[in-house]
Coordinates of N, CA and C in Angstrom, one line a residue:
X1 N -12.5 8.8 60.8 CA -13.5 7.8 61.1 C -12.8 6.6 61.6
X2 N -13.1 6.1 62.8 CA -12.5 5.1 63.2 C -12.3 3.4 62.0
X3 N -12.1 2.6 62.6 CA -12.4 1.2 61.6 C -13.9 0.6 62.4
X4 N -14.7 0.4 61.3 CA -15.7 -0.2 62.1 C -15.6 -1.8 62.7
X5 N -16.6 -1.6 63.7 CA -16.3 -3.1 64.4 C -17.1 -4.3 63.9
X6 N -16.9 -5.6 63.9 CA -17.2 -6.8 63.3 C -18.9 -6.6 63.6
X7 N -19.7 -6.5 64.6 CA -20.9 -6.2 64.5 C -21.4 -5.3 63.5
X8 N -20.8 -4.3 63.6 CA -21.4 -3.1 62.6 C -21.1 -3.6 60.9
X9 N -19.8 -4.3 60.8 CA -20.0 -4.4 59.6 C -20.7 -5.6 59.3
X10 N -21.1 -6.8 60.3 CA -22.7 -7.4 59.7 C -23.4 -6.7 59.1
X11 N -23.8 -5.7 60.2 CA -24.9 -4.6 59.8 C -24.8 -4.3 58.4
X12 N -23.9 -3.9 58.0 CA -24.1 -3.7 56.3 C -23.9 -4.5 55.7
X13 N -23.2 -5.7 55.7 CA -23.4 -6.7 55.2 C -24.8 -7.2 54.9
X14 N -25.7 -7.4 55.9 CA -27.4 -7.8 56.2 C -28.2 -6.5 55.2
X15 N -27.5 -5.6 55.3 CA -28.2 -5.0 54.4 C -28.1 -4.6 53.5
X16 N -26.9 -4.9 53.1 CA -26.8 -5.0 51.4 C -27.5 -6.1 51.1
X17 N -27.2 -7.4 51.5 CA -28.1 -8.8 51.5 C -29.7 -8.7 51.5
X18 N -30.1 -7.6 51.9 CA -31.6 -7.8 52.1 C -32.0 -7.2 50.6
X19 N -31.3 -6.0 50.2 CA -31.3 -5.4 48.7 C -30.8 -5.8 47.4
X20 N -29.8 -6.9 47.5 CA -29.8 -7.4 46.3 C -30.1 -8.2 46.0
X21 N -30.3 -8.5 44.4 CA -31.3 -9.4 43.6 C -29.9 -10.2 43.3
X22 N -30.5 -11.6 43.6 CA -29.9 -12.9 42.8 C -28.3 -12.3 43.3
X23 N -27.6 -12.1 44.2 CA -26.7 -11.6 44.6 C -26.3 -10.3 44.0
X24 N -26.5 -9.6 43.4 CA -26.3 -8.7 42.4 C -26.6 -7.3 43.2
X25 N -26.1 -6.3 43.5 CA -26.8 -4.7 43.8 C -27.0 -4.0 42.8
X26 N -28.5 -3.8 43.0 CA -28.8 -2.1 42.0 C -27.9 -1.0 42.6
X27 N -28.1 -0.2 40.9 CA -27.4 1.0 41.2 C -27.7 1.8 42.5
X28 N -26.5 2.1 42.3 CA -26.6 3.4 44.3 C -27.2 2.5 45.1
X29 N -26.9 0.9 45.7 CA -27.3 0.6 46.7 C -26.4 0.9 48.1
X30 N -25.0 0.4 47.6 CA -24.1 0.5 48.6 C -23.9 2.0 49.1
X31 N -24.2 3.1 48.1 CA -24.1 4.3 48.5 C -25.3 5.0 49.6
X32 N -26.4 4.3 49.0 CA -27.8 3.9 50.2 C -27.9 3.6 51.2
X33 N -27.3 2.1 51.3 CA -26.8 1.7 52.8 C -26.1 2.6 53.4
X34 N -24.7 3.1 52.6 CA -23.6 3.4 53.9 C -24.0 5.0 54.1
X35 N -25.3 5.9 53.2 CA -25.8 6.4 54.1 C -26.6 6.2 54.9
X36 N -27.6 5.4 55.1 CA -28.6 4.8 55.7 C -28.3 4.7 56.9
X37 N -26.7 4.1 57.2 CA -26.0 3.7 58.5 C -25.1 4.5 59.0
X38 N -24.8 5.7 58.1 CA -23.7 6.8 58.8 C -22.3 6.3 58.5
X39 N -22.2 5.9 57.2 CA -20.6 5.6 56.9 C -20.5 6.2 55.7
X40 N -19.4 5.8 54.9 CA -18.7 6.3 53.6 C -19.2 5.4 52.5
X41 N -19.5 5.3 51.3 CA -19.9 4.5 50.0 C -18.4 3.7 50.3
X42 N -17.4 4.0 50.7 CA -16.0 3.0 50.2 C -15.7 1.9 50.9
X43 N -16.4 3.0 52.2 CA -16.6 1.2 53.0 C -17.7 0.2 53.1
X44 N -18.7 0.6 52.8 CA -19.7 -0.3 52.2 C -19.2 -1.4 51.1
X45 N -18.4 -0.6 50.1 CA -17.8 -1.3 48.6 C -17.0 -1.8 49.0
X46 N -16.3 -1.6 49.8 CA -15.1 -2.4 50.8 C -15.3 -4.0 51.4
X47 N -16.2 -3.7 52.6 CA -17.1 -5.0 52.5 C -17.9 -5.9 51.8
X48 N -18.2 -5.8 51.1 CA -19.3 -5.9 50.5 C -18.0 -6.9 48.7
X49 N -17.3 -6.1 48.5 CA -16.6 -6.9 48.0 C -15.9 -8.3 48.7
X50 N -14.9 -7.4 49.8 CA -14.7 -8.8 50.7 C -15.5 -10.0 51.1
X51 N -16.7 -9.5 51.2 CA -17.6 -10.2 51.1 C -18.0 -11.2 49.9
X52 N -18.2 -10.8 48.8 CA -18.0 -11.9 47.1 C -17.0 -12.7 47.3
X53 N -15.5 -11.9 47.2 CA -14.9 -12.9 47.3 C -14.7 -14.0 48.1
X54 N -15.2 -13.9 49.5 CA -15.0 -15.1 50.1 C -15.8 -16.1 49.9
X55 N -17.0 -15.4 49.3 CA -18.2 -16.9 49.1 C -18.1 -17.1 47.7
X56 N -17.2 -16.7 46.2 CA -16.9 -17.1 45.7 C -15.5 -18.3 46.4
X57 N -14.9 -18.1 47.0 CA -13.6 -18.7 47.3 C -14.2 -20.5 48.1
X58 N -15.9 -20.3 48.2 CA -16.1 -21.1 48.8 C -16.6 -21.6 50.3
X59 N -16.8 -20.3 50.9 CA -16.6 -20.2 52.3 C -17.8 -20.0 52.8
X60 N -18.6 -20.7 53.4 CA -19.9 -20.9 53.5 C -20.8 -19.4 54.6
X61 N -21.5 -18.5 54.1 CA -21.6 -17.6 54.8 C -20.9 -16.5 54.8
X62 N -19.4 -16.7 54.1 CA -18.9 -15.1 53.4 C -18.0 -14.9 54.5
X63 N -17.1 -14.2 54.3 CA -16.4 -13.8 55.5 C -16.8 -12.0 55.3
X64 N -17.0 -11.7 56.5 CA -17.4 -10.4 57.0 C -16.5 -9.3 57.7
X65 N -15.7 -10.6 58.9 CA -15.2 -9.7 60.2 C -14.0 -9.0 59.8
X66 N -13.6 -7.5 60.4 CA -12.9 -7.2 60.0 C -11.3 -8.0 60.0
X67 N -10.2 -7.3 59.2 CA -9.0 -8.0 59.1 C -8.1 -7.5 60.3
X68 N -8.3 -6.4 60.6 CA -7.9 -5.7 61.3 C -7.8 -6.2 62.7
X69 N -7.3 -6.5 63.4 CA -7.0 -7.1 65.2 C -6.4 -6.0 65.7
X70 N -6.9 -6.2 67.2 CA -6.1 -5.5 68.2 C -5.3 -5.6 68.3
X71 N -3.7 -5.6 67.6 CA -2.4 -5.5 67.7 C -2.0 -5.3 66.4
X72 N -2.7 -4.5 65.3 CA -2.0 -4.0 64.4 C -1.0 -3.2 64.0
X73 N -0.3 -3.1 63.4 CA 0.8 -2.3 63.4 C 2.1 -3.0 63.4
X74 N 2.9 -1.5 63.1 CA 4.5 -2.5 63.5 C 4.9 -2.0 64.7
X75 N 5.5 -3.5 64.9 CA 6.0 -4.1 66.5 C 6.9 -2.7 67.0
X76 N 7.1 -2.6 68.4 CA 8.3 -1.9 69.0 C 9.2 -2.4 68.9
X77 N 10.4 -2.0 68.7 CA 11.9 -3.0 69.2 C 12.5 -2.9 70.2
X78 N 13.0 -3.4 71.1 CA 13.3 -3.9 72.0 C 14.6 -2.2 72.4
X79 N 14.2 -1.2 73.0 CA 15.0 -0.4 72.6 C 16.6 -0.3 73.4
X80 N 16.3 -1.8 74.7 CA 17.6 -2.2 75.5 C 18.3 -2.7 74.5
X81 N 18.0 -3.9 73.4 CA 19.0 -4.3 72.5 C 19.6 -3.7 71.7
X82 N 19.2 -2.5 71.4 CA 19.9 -1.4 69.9 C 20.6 -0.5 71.2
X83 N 20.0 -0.1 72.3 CA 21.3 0.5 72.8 C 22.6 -0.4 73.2
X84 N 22.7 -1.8 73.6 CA 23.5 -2.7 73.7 C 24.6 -3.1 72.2
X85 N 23.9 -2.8 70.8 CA 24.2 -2.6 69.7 C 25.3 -1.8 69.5
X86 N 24.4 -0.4 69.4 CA 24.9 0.9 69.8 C 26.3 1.3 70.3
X87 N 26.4 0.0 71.6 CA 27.5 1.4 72.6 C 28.8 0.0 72.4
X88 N 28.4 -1.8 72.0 CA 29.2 -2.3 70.8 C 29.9 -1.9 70.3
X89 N 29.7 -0.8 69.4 CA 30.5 -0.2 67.9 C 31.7 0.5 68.7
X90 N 32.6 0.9 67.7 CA 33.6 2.1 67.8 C 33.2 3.3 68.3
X91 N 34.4 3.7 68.9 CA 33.5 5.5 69.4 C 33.7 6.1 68.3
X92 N 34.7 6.1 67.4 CA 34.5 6.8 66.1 C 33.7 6.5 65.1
X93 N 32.7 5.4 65.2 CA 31.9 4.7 64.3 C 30.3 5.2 65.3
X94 N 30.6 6.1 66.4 CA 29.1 6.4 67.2 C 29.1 7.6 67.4
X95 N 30.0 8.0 66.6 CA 30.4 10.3 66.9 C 29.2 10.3 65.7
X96 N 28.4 9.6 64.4 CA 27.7 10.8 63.6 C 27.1 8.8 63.4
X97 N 25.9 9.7 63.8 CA 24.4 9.1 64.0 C 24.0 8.5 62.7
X98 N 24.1 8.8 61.9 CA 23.9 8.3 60.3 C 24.8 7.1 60.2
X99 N 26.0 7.2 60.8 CA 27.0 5.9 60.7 C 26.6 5.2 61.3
X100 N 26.1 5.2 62.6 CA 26.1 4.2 63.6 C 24.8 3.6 63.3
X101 N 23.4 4.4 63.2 CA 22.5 3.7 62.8 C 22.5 2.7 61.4
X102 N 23.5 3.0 60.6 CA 23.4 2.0 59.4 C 24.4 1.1 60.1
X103 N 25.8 1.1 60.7 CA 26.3 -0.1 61.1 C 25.0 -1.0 62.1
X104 N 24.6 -0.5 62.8 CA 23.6 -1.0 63.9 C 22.8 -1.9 63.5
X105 N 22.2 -1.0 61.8 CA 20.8 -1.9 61.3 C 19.7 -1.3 61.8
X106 N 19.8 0.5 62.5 CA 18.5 0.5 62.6 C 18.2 1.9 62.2
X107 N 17.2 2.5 62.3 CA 17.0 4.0 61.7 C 17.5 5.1 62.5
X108 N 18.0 6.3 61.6 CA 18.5 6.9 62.1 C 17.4 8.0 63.4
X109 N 16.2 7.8 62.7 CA 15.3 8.4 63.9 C 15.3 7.6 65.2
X110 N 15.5 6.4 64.9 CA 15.4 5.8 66.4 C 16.9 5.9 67.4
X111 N 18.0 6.0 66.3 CA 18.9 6.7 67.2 C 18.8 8.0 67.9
X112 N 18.2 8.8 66.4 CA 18.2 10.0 67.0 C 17.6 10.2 68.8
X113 N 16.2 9.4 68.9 CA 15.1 9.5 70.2 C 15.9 8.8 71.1
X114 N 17.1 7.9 70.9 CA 17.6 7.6 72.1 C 18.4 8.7 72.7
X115 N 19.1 9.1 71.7 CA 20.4 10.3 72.5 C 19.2 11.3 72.9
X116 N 18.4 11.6 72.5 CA 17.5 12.5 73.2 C 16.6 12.1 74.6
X117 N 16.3 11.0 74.3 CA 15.9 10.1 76.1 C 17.1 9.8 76.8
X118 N 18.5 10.2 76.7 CA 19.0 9.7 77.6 C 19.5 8.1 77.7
X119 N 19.4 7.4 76.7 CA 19.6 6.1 76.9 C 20.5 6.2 76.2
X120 N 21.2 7.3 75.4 CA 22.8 6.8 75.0 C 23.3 8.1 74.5
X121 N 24.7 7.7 74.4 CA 25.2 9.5 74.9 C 26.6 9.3 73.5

């Protein structure tokens, strides 16, 4: 299941809000909603806590939107600079890939994908 998007999770937000009392949910609500809407109970409970906490924290309206941005993840590295790293070292320090990636600083899988692309021999 994908991550849902900042609209959709109003959507359950608003409707958990419409169901509970004095802020409070009855039993099996969130399990209600997130079938109601075609999701999982965890991510209902997901939001829905995120949600407490921010309007305990003070935040007028609750924070909702997901955390998650269009550039999550970890970054690429720059794979010109580790080969520039790389071909630096000793040739006896670049004959066994395990050595050179720990002198280098980088993983031995990312050495490995270079000698296999061709960007270093």
């Amino acid at each position: 299941m994908t991550n849902l998007s900042d609209p959709q999770r109003r959507c359950v937000i608003d409707e958990l809000l419409k169901r509970s009392i004095d802020g409070e949910l009855p039993h099996e609500t969130q399990r209600a909603v997130a079938r109601h809407l075609g999701h999982s109970c965890s991510v209902a409970g997901k939001i829905w806590a995120h949600y407490i906490l921010s309007i305990e924290a003070g935040i007028v309206g609750g924070e909702w939107q997901s955390r998650i941005k269009q550039n999550s993840g970890r970054k690429r590295k720059d794979r010109s600079e580790i080969v520039e790293l790389l071909q630096a070292l000793p040739i006896e320090d670049r004959s066994v890939e395990r050595r050179a990636a720990s002198l280098a600083g980088v993983s031995r899988h990312l050495v490995r994908s270079l000698v296999e692309e061709g960007g270093l021999s």
